[in-house]
Each structure stands twice: as structure tokens, then as C-alpha cells.
Amino acid sequence: MEILTLGDPRLRRVADPIQVEDLPKLQPLIDQLIDQLQAAAGVGIAAPQVGQNLQLLILASHPNRRYPDAPLMEPTPLINPQIVSRSADRVLGWEGCLSVPHQRGQVWRDRSVTVAYLDRQGQPQQQVFTDFIARIFQHEYDHLLGKVFLDRIDDPDQVISEADYMQQQSAVEHPAEH
Ligand code: NI
């Protein structure tokens, strides 16, 4: 599956809700999104990123090269997600996006969100996501609203190249000896 990148107008649409009776025929799409994520070593993906204008996203946090500190979770599909409540506090953190290649930006997100959604069997679920997983959720949920993380950044200095980001991170993790 081709991942759409910034500039494609299909990334700017508000996604349609999924009818429960359509879930059986959407199972292959869910599996393809999970495969796509794993191939790209991503931690989240939303159906609009592959041109499917549906309220479907996958959360799949795991430690990897792009996000070495990510917690490990099973790939979790969320259908028609709604934010039920948000924490009072917000945190600033780095984000990247498969649809915004080679850039990283610092984005404010709610520290935790309570989310109601349908699982891939169509069963209603409610879950609290915190910290990094809450960040991934809010990032992917934005894709369902036709938004990307760059839209959440006011200060242009908070967007840098992925190469500079990697350099900064390794400078933090491996301070020069002296
Ligand atoms: Ni994204």
C-alpha cells in the first residue's frame, strides 16, 4: 500500500464513520495497515494515510530505531474512536509521521486521554491511554480529522529534519567524554 504524503488532498479530508456491518469486509484492510506499520517500523497509522477515508487507526507502540524508548504493545485497531475525556495537563514531545517524511516536530499533547471505540469485532471498548501511547493516539486521531502534527505547531523552530533530530538524540544519550 502506498502511504500518502503531505500535499495529497486526501490527507485533508474528515474521515467517515464505519458501519458495524461493514467490519467483516474491512478485516483485510486492518491486517494490511498492521503489516504496513511493521514494515515501516512505525508506532501508529490511520486509514486516511493509505487513501481510505475511514475512522480507523492502529496503535502499535514498540521500541524501535525511530522511537527507542517506546513501550511495547500489541497492534491495536481502533474503529470510530471518540475522546471521552482528557487530562488537565499537557506535555511537549517529539513526533514524526510516515506522511511527513524526514521531519520531526515538538507538539503539545494531553498527557492522558480516555477513548471509546469499537474493536475489530465491533465490540465497544473504552480505554485510558497515557504518555507516549496517548501521544500516538492523538497524532493518529488527528489524521481522522484531516490534520497532521505540523498543524499543531505554532513555532517554526520546533520543526527540524530527522537527521538533526537523530544527531540531537544521540548527543543526549551519549554525551561526549571529556
Ligand atoms: Ni502521522
Short mmCIF file of N, CA and C and ligand atoms in Angstrom, two decimals:
data_model
loop_
_atom_site.label_atom_id
_atom_site.label_comp_id
_atom_site.label_asym_id
_atom_site.label_seq_id
_atom_site.Cartn_x
_atom_site.Cartn_y
_atom_site.Cartn_z
N MET A 1 0.84 -1.20 0.00
CA MET A 1 0.00 0.00 0.00
C MET A 1 0.88 1.25 0.00
N GLU A 2 0.47 2.20 -0.80
CA GLU A 2 1.20 3.46 -0.87
C GLU A 2 0.78 4.34 0.31
N ILE A 3 1.76 4.96 0.98
CA ILE A 3 1.45 5.91 2.04
C ILE A 3 1.44 7.31 1.45
N LEU A 4 0.32 8.00 1.59
CA LEU A 4 0.18 9.35 1.05
C LEU A 4 1.05 10.30 1.86
N THR A 5 1.62 11.28 1.16
CA THR A 5 2.44 12.27 1.87
C THR A 5 1.83 13.66 1.73
N LEU A 6 2.31 14.53 2.62
CA LEU A 6 1.78 15.89 2.73
C LEU A 6 1.70 16.57 1.36
N GLY A 7 0.60 17.21 1.10
CA GLY A 7 0.35 17.79 -0.22
C GLY A 7 -0.76 17.04 -0.93
N ASP A 8 -0.95 15.76 -0.56
CA ASP A 8 -2.05 14.99 -1.14
C ASP A 8 -3.35 15.41 -0.45
N PRO A 9 -4.33 15.91 -1.21
CA PRO A 9 -5.54 16.43 -0.58
C PRO A 9 -6.34 15.37 0.19
N ARG A 10 -6.07 14.09 -0.12
CA ARG A 10 -6.80 13.03 0.61
C ARG A 10 -6.42 12.97 2.09
N LEU A 11 -5.25 13.57 2.44
CA LEU A 11 -4.86 13.62 3.87
C LEU A 11 -5.63 14.70 4.62
N ARG A 12 -6.36 15.54 3.89
CA ARG A 12 -7.02 16.70 4.49
C ARG A 12 -8.52 16.51 4.64
N ARG A 13 -9.01 15.30 4.38
CA ARG A 13 -10.45 15.05 4.49
C ARG A 13 -10.80 14.60 5.91
N VAL A 14 -12.02 14.89 6.32
CA VAL A 14 -12.53 14.32 7.58
C VAL A 14 -13.03 12.91 7.26
N ALA A 15 -12.56 11.93 8.04
CA ALA A 15 -12.87 10.53 7.74
C ALA A 15 -14.32 10.17 8.10
N ASP A 16 -14.86 9.22 7.35
CA ASP A 16 -16.25 8.77 7.58
C ASP A 16 -16.28 7.70 8.66
N PRO A 17 -17.36 7.69 9.48
CA PRO A 17 -17.51 6.60 10.45
C PRO A 17 -17.75 5.27 9.72
N ILE A 18 -17.36 4.19 10.39
CA ILE A 18 -17.51 2.84 9.81
C ILE A 18 -18.80 2.22 10.34
N GLN A 19 -19.57 1.62 9.44
CA GLN A 19 -20.77 0.89 9.85
C GLN A 19 -20.34 -0.50 10.34
N VAL A 20 -20.92 -0.94 11.46
CA VAL A 20 -20.51 -2.23 12.04
C VAL A 20 -20.67 -3.36 11.03
N GLU A 21 -21.73 -3.28 10.19
CA GLU A 21 -21.96 -4.37 9.23
C GLU A 21 -20.88 -4.42 8.14
N ASP A 22 -20.09 -3.35 8.02
CA ASP A 22 -19.00 -3.34 7.02
C ASP A 22 -17.71 -3.95 7.58
N LEU A 23 -17.67 -4.23 8.90
CA LEU A 23 -16.41 -4.69 9.51
C LEU A 23 -15.86 -5.98 8.90
N PRO A 24 -16.72 -6.99 8.60
CA PRO A 24 -16.14 -8.21 8.02
C PRO A 24 -15.32 -7.93 6.76
N LYS A 25 -15.81 -7.06 5.89
CA LYS A 25 -15.07 -6.83 4.64
C LYS A 25 -13.87 -5.89 4.86
N LEU A 26 -13.77 -5.26 6.05
CA LEU A 26 -12.63 -4.37 6.32
C LEU A 26 -11.48 -5.09 7.03
N GLN A 27 -11.67 -6.39 7.37
CA GLN A 27 -10.61 -7.12 8.09
C GLN A 27 -9.30 -7.14 7.30
N PRO A 28 -9.33 -7.38 5.96
CA PRO A 28 -8.06 -7.36 5.22
C PRO A 28 -7.36 -6.01 5.28
N LEU A 29 -8.13 -4.91 5.24
CA LEU A 29 -7.53 -3.58 5.35
C LEU A 29 -6.83 -3.41 6.70
N ILE A 30 -7.49 -3.88 7.77
CA ILE A 30 -6.89 -3.79 9.11
C ILE A 30 -5.55 -4.54 9.14
N ASP A 31 -5.55 -5.76 8.57
CA ASP A 31 -4.30 -6.54 8.55
C ASP A 31 -3.23 -5.87 7.71
N GLN A 32 -3.64 -5.28 6.58
CA GLN A 32 -2.66 -4.59 5.72
C GLN A 32 -2.05 -3.39 6.43
N LEU A 33 -2.88 -2.66 7.19
CA LEU A 33 -2.36 -1.49 7.92
C LEU A 33 -1.35 -1.94 8.98
N ILE A 34 -1.65 -3.05 9.66
CA ILE A 34 -0.72 -3.57 10.67
C ILE A 34 0.59 -3.98 10.00
N ASP A 35 0.50 -4.67 8.86
CA ASP A 35 1.71 -5.09 8.13
C ASP A 35 2.51 -3.87 7.68
N GLN A 36 1.80 -2.87 7.19
CA GLN A 36 2.45 -1.65 6.70
C GLN A 36 3.24 -0.96 7.82
N LEU A 37 2.59 -0.90 9.00
CA LEU A 37 3.22 -0.29 10.16
C LEU A 37 4.50 -1.02 10.52
N GLN A 38 4.40 -2.36 10.54
CA GLN A 38 5.57 -3.15 10.95
C GLN A 38 6.69 -2.99 9.93
N ALA A 39 6.34 -2.93 8.64
CA ALA A 39 7.35 -2.76 7.59
C ALA A 39 8.06 -1.42 7.73
N ALA A 40 7.31 -0.39 8.15
CA ALA A 40 7.88 0.96 8.26
C ALA A 40 8.44 1.23 9.65
N ALA A 41 8.37 0.23 10.55
CA ALA A 41 8.79 0.42 11.95
C ALA A 41 8.07 1.62 12.57
N GLY A 42 6.83 1.81 12.17
CA GLY A 42 6.02 2.90 12.74
C GLY A 42 5.32 2.45 14.01
N VAL A 43 4.79 3.40 14.76
CA VAL A 43 4.09 3.08 16.01
C VAL A 43 2.59 3.36 15.90
N GLY A 44 2.18 3.94 14.77
CA GLY A 44 0.76 4.19 14.56
C GLY A 44 0.51 4.54 13.11
N ILE A 45 -0.71 4.23 12.65
CA ILE A 45 -1.09 4.58 11.27
C ILE A 45 -2.61 4.75 11.25
N ALA A 46 -3.08 5.59 10.36
CA ALA A 46 -4.52 5.82 10.23
C ALA A 46 -4.92 5.55 8.79
N ALA A 47 -6.14 5.02 8.61
CA ALA A 47 -6.60 4.62 7.27
C ALA A 47 -6.50 5.73 6.23
N PRO A 48 -6.76 7.01 6.58
CA PRO A 48 -6.63 8.05 5.55
C PRO A 48 -5.22 8.15 4.96
N GLN A 49 -4.20 7.68 5.70
CA GLN A 49 -2.83 7.74 5.19
C GLN A 49 -2.60 6.80 4.01
N VAL A 50 -3.49 5.81 3.84
CA VAL A 50 -3.39 4.95 2.65
C VAL A 50 -4.57 5.21 1.71
N GLY A 51 -5.21 6.36 1.88
CA GLY A 51 -6.26 6.77 0.94
C GLY A 51 -7.63 6.21 1.26
N GLN A 52 -7.77 5.54 2.41
CA GLN A 52 -9.08 5.01 2.83
C GLN A 52 -9.68 6.00 3.82
N ASN A 53 -10.74 6.67 3.40
CA ASN A 53 -11.26 7.77 4.22
C ASN A 53 -12.21 7.27 5.30
N LEU A 54 -11.65 6.46 6.21
CA LEU A 54 -12.46 5.79 7.23
C LEU A 54 -11.89 6.06 8.62
N GLN A 55 -12.78 6.05 9.62
CA GLN A 55 -12.36 6.28 11.00
C GLN A 55 -11.77 4.99 11.58
N LEU A 56 -10.56 4.70 11.15
CA LEU A 56 -9.84 3.50 11.58
C LEU A 56 -8.38 3.89 11.78
N LEU A 57 -7.84 3.54 12.95
CA LEU A 57 -6.42 3.76 13.19
C LEU A 57 -5.86 2.57 13.95
N ILE A 58 -4.54 2.41 13.85
CA ILE A 58 -3.85 1.32 14.56
C ILE A 58 -2.83 1.95 15.49
N LEU A 59 -2.81 1.49 16.74
CA LEU A 59 -1.76 1.86 17.69
C LEU A 59 -0.87 0.64 17.87
N ALA A 60 0.43 0.82 17.75
CA ALA A 60 1.33 -0.34 17.84
C ALA A 60 2.68 0.09 18.41
N SER A 61 2.61 0.70 19.59
CA SER A 61 3.86 1.16 20.20
C SER A 61 4.80 -0.02 20.44
N HIS A 62 6.05 0.18 20.10
CA HIS A 62 7.10 -0.81 20.38
C HIS A 62 8.43 -0.09 20.26
N PRO A 63 9.44 -0.51 21.02
CA PRO A 63 10.75 0.15 20.89
C PRO A 63 11.30 -0.10 19.49
N ASN A 64 11.86 0.89 18.86
CA ASN A 64 12.41 0.74 17.51
C ASN A 64 13.41 1.86 17.26
N ARG A 65 13.99 1.82 16.07
CA ARG A 65 15.04 2.78 15.75
C ARG A 65 14.52 4.22 15.83
N ARG A 66 13.30 4.44 15.33
CA ARG A 66 12.78 5.81 15.33
C ARG A 66 12.37 6.24 16.73
N TYR A 67 11.88 5.27 17.54
CA TYR A 67 11.39 5.58 18.89
C TYR A 67 11.96 4.57 19.87
N PRO A 68 13.27 4.70 20.23
CA PRO A 68 13.90 3.67 21.06
C PRO A 68 13.27 3.51 22.44
N ASP A 69 12.59 4.54 22.95
CA ASP A 69 12.02 4.44 24.30
C ASP A 69 10.54 4.05 24.31
N ALA A 70 10.01 3.68 23.17
CA ALA A 70 8.57 3.39 23.10
C ALA A 70 8.21 2.15 23.91
N PRO A 71 7.09 2.17 24.66
CA PRO A 71 6.64 0.95 25.34
C PRO A 71 6.11 -0.07 24.33
N LEU A 72 6.11 -1.34 24.74
CA LEU A 72 5.67 -2.43 23.85
C LEU A 72 4.18 -2.69 24.02
N MET A 73 3.44 -2.74 22.94
CA MET A 73 2.02 -3.13 23.00
C MET A 73 1.66 -3.92 21.75
N GLU A 74 0.64 -4.76 21.85
CA GLU A 74 0.11 -5.45 20.68
C GLU A 74 -0.48 -4.43 19.72
N PRO A 75 -0.34 -4.61 18.40
CA PRO A 75 -1.02 -3.71 17.46
C PRO A 75 -2.53 -3.72 17.74
N THR A 76 -3.09 -2.54 18.00
CA THR A 76 -4.50 -2.44 18.41
C THR A 76 -5.28 -1.57 17.43
N PRO A 77 -6.22 -2.16 16.69
CA PRO A 77 -7.06 -1.37 15.79
C PRO A 77 -8.17 -0.68 16.58
N LEU A 78 -8.40 0.60 16.31
CA LEU A 78 -9.48 1.37 16.92
C LEU A 78 -10.40 1.87 15.80
N ILE A 79 -11.68 1.55 15.93
CA ILE A 79 -12.66 1.94 14.92
C ILE A 79 -13.60 2.98 15.52
N ASN A 80 -13.87 4.03 14.77
CA ASN A 80 -14.73 5.15 15.21
C ASN A 80 -14.34 5.67 16.60
N PRO A 81 -13.06 5.93 16.84
CA PRO A 81 -12.65 6.38 18.18
C PRO A 81 -13.20 7.76 18.51
N GLN A 82 -13.57 7.92 19.78
CA GLN A 82 -14.03 9.21 20.29
C GLN A 82 -13.29 9.49 21.60
N ILE A 83 -12.85 10.73 21.79
CA ILE A 83 -12.21 11.10 23.06
C ILE A 83 -13.31 11.43 24.06
N VAL A 84 -13.36 10.66 25.15
CA VAL A 84 -14.39 10.82 26.18
C VAL A 84 -13.95 11.87 27.19
N SER A 85 -12.68 11.83 27.58
CA SER A 85 -12.15 12.86 28.48
C SER A 85 -10.65 12.98 28.29
N ARG A 86 -10.14 14.12 28.76
CA ARG A 86 -8.72 14.43 28.61
C ARG A 86 -8.15 14.83 29.96
N SER A 87 -6.87 14.55 30.18
CA SER A 87 -6.23 15.01 31.42
C SER A 87 -6.09 16.53 31.38
N ALA A 88 -5.92 17.13 32.57
CA ALA A 88 -5.77 18.58 32.64
C ALA A 88 -4.39 19.02 32.16
N ASP A 89 -3.41 18.11 32.25
CA ASP A 89 -2.04 18.51 31.92
C ASP A 89 -1.63 18.08 30.52
N ARG A 90 -0.75 18.90 29.94
CA ARG A 90 -0.26 18.63 28.60
C ARG A 90 1.25 18.47 28.66
N VAL A 91 1.79 17.72 27.71
CA VAL A 91 3.23 17.52 27.65
C VAL A 91 3.73 17.79 26.23
N LEU A 92 4.96 18.31 26.16
CA LEU A 92 5.59 18.61 24.88
C LEU A 92 6.47 17.43 24.50
N GLY A 93 6.35 16.95 23.27
CA GLY A 93 7.19 15.83 22.85
C GLY A 93 7.38 15.79 21.35
N TRP A 94 8.42 15.06 20.93
CA TRP A 94 8.76 14.97 19.51
C TRP A 94 7.82 14.01 18.79
N GLU A 95 7.45 14.37 17.57
CA GLU A 95 6.66 13.49 16.73
C GLU A 95 7.22 13.48 15.32
N GLY A 96 7.01 12.35 14.66
CA GLY A 96 7.27 12.24 13.24
C GLY A 96 6.05 11.59 12.62
N CYS A 97 6.01 11.50 11.31
CA CYS A 97 4.83 10.96 10.65
C CYS A 97 5.24 10.32 9.33
N LEU A 98 4.71 9.14 9.06
CA LEU A 98 5.02 8.47 7.80
C LEU A 98 4.58 9.34 6.61
N SER A 99 3.60 10.22 6.82
CA SER A 99 3.10 11.09 5.75
C SER A 99 3.85 12.42 5.67
N VAL A 100 4.77 12.64 6.61
CA VAL A 100 5.59 13.87 6.61
C VAL A 100 7.05 13.41 6.71
N PRO A 101 7.59 12.84 5.62
CA PRO A 101 8.89 12.18 5.72
C PRO A 101 10.01 13.14 6.13
N HIS A 102 10.96 12.59 6.91
CA HIS A 102 12.22 13.27 7.23
C HIS A 102 12.06 14.53 8.07
N GLN A 103 10.94 14.68 8.76
CA GLN A 103 10.80 15.83 9.65
C GLN A 103 10.34 15.37 11.02
N ARG A 104 10.75 16.14 12.02
CA ARG A 104 10.29 15.92 13.39
C ARG A 104 9.85 17.25 13.94
N GLY A 105 8.85 17.21 14.81
CA GLY A 105 8.39 18.44 15.42
C GLY A 105 7.98 18.22 16.86
N GLN A 106 8.08 19.29 17.66
CA GLN A 106 7.67 19.20 19.06
C GLN A 106 6.23 19.68 19.19
N VAL A 107 5.39 18.81 19.73
CA VAL A 107 3.95 19.04 19.75
C VAL A 107 3.44 18.90 21.19
N TRP A 108 2.55 19.82 21.60
CA TRP A 108 1.87 19.67 22.88
C TRP A 108 0.71 18.70 22.73
N ARG A 109 0.64 17.72 23.64
CA ARG A 109 -0.49 16.78 23.65
C ARG A 109 -0.97 16.60 25.08
N ASP A 110 -2.23 16.21 25.23
CA ASP A 110 -2.74 15.87 26.56
C ASP A 110 -1.99 14.65 27.07
N ARG A 111 -1.65 14.68 28.38
CA ARG A 111 -0.87 13.56 28.93
C ARG A 111 -1.65 12.24 28.88
N SER A 112 -2.98 12.33 29.14
CA SER A 112 -3.76 11.10 29.00
C SER A 112 -5.13 11.41 28.41
N VAL A 113 -5.66 10.44 27.71
CA VAL A 113 -6.99 10.57 27.11
C VAL A 113 -7.75 9.27 27.35
N THR A 114 -9.05 9.42 27.63
CA THR A 114 -9.95 8.26 27.72
C THR A 114 -10.68 8.16 26.39
N VAL A 115 -10.61 6.98 25.77
CA VAL A 115 -11.10 6.83 24.40
C VAL A 115 -12.13 5.71 24.33
N ALA A 116 -13.28 6.00 23.72
CA ALA A 116 -14.28 4.97 23.42
C ALA A 116 -14.13 4.61 21.94
N TYR A 117 -14.21 3.32 21.64
CA TYR A 117 -14.04 2.89 20.24
C TYR A 117 -14.65 1.51 20.08
N LEU A 118 -14.72 1.06 18.84
CA LEU A 118 -15.08 -0.33 18.56
C LEU A 118 -13.81 -1.10 18.25
N ASP A 119 -13.73 -2.34 18.76
CA ASP A 119 -12.59 -3.17 18.36
C ASP A 119 -12.91 -3.80 16.99
N ARG A 120 -11.98 -4.63 16.48
CA ARG A 120 -12.17 -5.11 15.10
C ARG A 120 -13.32 -6.09 14.98
N GLN A 121 -13.80 -6.60 16.12
CA GLN A 121 -15.01 -7.44 16.10
C GLN A 121 -16.28 -6.60 16.21
N GLY A 122 -16.13 -5.27 16.40
CA GLY A 122 -17.30 -4.41 16.52
C GLY A 122 -17.79 -4.25 17.95
N GLN A 123 -16.99 -4.76 18.91
CA GLN A 123 -17.38 -4.64 20.32
C GLN A 123 -16.95 -3.27 20.87
N PRO A 124 -17.87 -2.60 21.62
CA PRO A 124 -17.48 -1.31 22.20
C PRO A 124 -16.43 -1.50 23.29
N GLN A 125 -15.43 -0.62 23.29
CA GLN A 125 -14.35 -0.66 24.27
C GLN A 125 -14.13 0.74 24.78
N GLN A 126 -13.60 0.83 25.99
CA GLN A 126 -13.15 2.13 26.49
C GLN A 126 -11.81 1.93 27.19
N GLN A 127 -10.87 2.81 26.93
CA GLN A 127 -9.53 2.63 27.45
C GLN A 127 -8.89 3.98 27.74
N VAL A 128 -8.04 3.99 28.77
CA VAL A 128 -7.27 5.19 29.07
C VAL A 128 -5.87 5.00 28.49
N PHE A 129 -5.44 5.95 27.68
CA PHE A 129 -4.08 5.94 27.14
C PHE A 129 -3.30 7.06 27.82
N THR A 130 -2.05 6.75 28.21
CA THR A 130 -1.23 7.79 28.86
C THR A 130 0.12 7.91 28.17
N ASP A 131 0.75 9.05 28.40
CA ASP A 131 2.12 9.33 27.96
C ASP A 131 2.31 9.01 26.47
N PHE A 132 3.29 8.17 26.14
CA PHE A 132 3.65 8.01 24.73
C PHE A 132 2.47 7.45 23.91
N ILE A 133 1.72 6.51 24.50
CA ILE A 133 0.61 5.92 23.74
C ILE A 133 -0.51 6.94 23.55
N ALA A 134 -0.72 7.80 24.56
CA ALA A 134 -1.70 8.90 24.40
C ALA A 134 -1.26 9.83 23.28
N ARG A 135 0.05 10.06 23.20
CA ARG A 135 0.58 10.91 22.12
C ARG A 135 0.33 10.28 20.75
N ILE A 136 0.64 8.98 20.63
CA ILE A 136 0.39 8.31 19.34
C ILE A 136 -1.10 8.39 19.00
N PHE A 137 -1.94 8.10 20.00
CA PHE A 137 -3.38 8.14 19.73
C PHE A 137 -3.79 9.51 19.19
N GLN A 138 -3.38 10.58 19.89
CA GLN A 138 -3.82 11.92 19.47
C GLN A 138 -3.28 12.27 18.08
N HIS A 139 -2.07 11.79 17.78
CA HIS A 139 -1.49 12.02 16.45
C HIS A 139 -2.33 11.31 15.38
N GLU A 140 -2.67 10.03 15.63
CA GLU A 140 -3.43 9.27 14.62
C GLU A 140 -4.87 9.79 14.51
N TYR A 141 -5.43 10.17 15.66
CA TYR A 141 -6.80 10.70 15.67
C TYR A 141 -6.86 11.97 14.82
N ASP A 142 -5.82 12.79 14.88
CA ASP A 142 -5.75 13.98 14.04
C ASP A 142 -5.89 13.63 12.55
N HIS A 143 -5.28 12.49 12.14
CA HIS A 143 -5.40 12.09 10.72
C HIS A 143 -6.87 11.88 10.34
N LEU A 144 -7.68 11.44 11.31
CA LEU A 144 -9.12 11.23 11.02
C LEU A 144 -9.85 12.55 10.87
N LEU A 145 -9.23 13.63 11.38
CA LEU A 145 -9.82 14.97 11.27
C LEU A 145 -9.21 15.74 10.09
N GLY A 146 -8.33 15.08 9.32
CA GLY A 146 -7.67 15.75 8.20
C GLY A 146 -6.51 16.65 8.63
N LYS A 147 -5.96 16.35 9.82
CA LYS A 147 -4.86 17.16 10.33
C LYS A 147 -3.57 16.35 10.42
N VAL A 148 -2.43 17.05 10.34
CA VAL A 148 -1.14 16.42 10.61
C VAL A 148 -0.46 17.19 11.75
N PHE A 149 0.61 16.58 12.32
CA PHE A 149 1.19 17.17 13.53
C PHE A 149 1.71 18.59 13.29
N LEU A 150 2.11 18.89 12.05
CA LEU A 150 2.62 20.24 11.77
C LEU A 150 1.56 21.30 12.06
N ASP A 151 0.28 20.94 11.91
CA ASP A 151 -0.81 21.90 12.16
C ASP A 151 -0.89 22.30 13.63
N ARG A 152 -0.27 21.49 14.51
CA ARG A 152 -0.34 21.73 15.96
C ARG A 152 0.85 22.53 16.47
N ILE A 153 1.74 22.93 15.56
CA ILE A 153 2.97 23.62 15.96
C ILE A 153 2.89 25.09 15.58
N ASP A 154 3.04 25.96 16.58
CA ASP A 154 2.99 27.40 16.32
C ASP A 154 4.37 27.95 15.97
N ASP A 155 5.40 27.36 16.59
CA ASP A 155 6.75 27.91 16.48
C ASP A 155 7.53 27.12 15.42
N PRO A 156 7.86 27.77 14.28
CA PRO A 156 8.57 27.04 13.21
C PRO A 156 9.90 26.46 13.66
N ASP A 157 10.50 27.04 14.74
CA ASP A 157 11.77 26.49 15.24
C ASP A 157 11.58 25.11 15.84
N GLN A 158 10.31 24.72 16.08
CA GLN A 158 10.07 23.41 16.69
C GLN A 158 9.92 22.31 15.64
N VAL A 159 10.23 22.62 14.38
CA VAL A 159 10.28 21.59 13.34
C VAL A 159 11.73 21.49 12.85
N ILE A 160 12.26 20.26 12.87
CA ILE A 160 13.65 20.06 12.40
C ILE A 160 13.71 18.83 11.51
N SER A 161 14.84 18.68 10.82
CA SER A 161 14.99 17.49 9.97
C SER A 161 15.21 16.27 10.85
N GLU A 162 14.84 15.11 10.30
CA GLU A 162 15.03 13.88 11.06
C GLU A 162 16.53 13.66 11.34
N ALA A 163 17.38 14.03 10.39
CA ALA A 163 18.83 13.86 10.57
C ALA A 163 19.31 14.68 11.78
N ASP A 164 18.86 15.93 11.86
CA ASP A 164 19.24 16.77 13.01
C ASP A 164 18.67 16.21 14.30
N TYR A 165 17.45 15.70 14.22
CA TYR A 165 16.81 15.11 15.40
C TYR A 165 17.65 13.94 15.91
N MET A 166 18.05 13.05 15.01
CA MET A 166 18.82 11.87 15.40
C MET A 166 20.15 12.30 16.04
N GLN A 167 20.76 13.34 15.46
CA GLN A 167 22.02 13.84 16.00
C GLN A 167 21.83 14.37 17.43
N GLN A 168 20.76 15.16 17.60
CA GLN A 168 20.44 15.71 18.94
C GLN A 168 20.23 14.60 19.95
N GLN A 169 19.44 13.58 19.53
CA GLN A 169 19.13 12.50 20.46
C GLN A 169 20.38 11.75 20.86
N SER A 170 21.26 11.46 19.87
CA SER A 170 22.44 10.69 20.26
C SER A 170 23.39 11.56 21.08
N ALA A 171 23.34 12.88 20.88
CA ALA A 171 24.14 13.77 21.72
C ALA A 171 23.65 13.70 23.17
N VAL A 172 22.33 13.55 23.35
CA VAL A 172 21.78 13.46 24.69
C VAL A 172 22.12 12.10 25.32
N GLU A 173 21.97 11.05 24.51
CA GLU A 173 22.17 9.71 25.05
C GLU A 173 23.64 9.37 25.26
N HIS A 174 24.51 9.93 24.42
CA HIS A 174 25.93 9.59 24.51
C HIS A 174 26.73 10.89 24.60
N PRO A 175 26.70 11.55 25.76
CA PRO A 175 27.43 12.82 25.88
C PRO A 175 28.92 12.59 25.62
N ALA A 176 29.52 13.55 24.96
CA ALA A 176 30.95 13.43 24.63
C ALA A 176 31.76 13.31 25.92
N GLU A 177 32.74 12.44 25.91
CA GLU A 177 33.61 12.28 27.08
C GLU A 177 34.58 13.45 27.14
N HIS A 178 34.91 13.89 28.34
CA HIS A 178 35.93 14.94 28.45
C HIS A 178 36.60 14.84 29.81
NI NI B 1 1.04 10.58 11.09
#
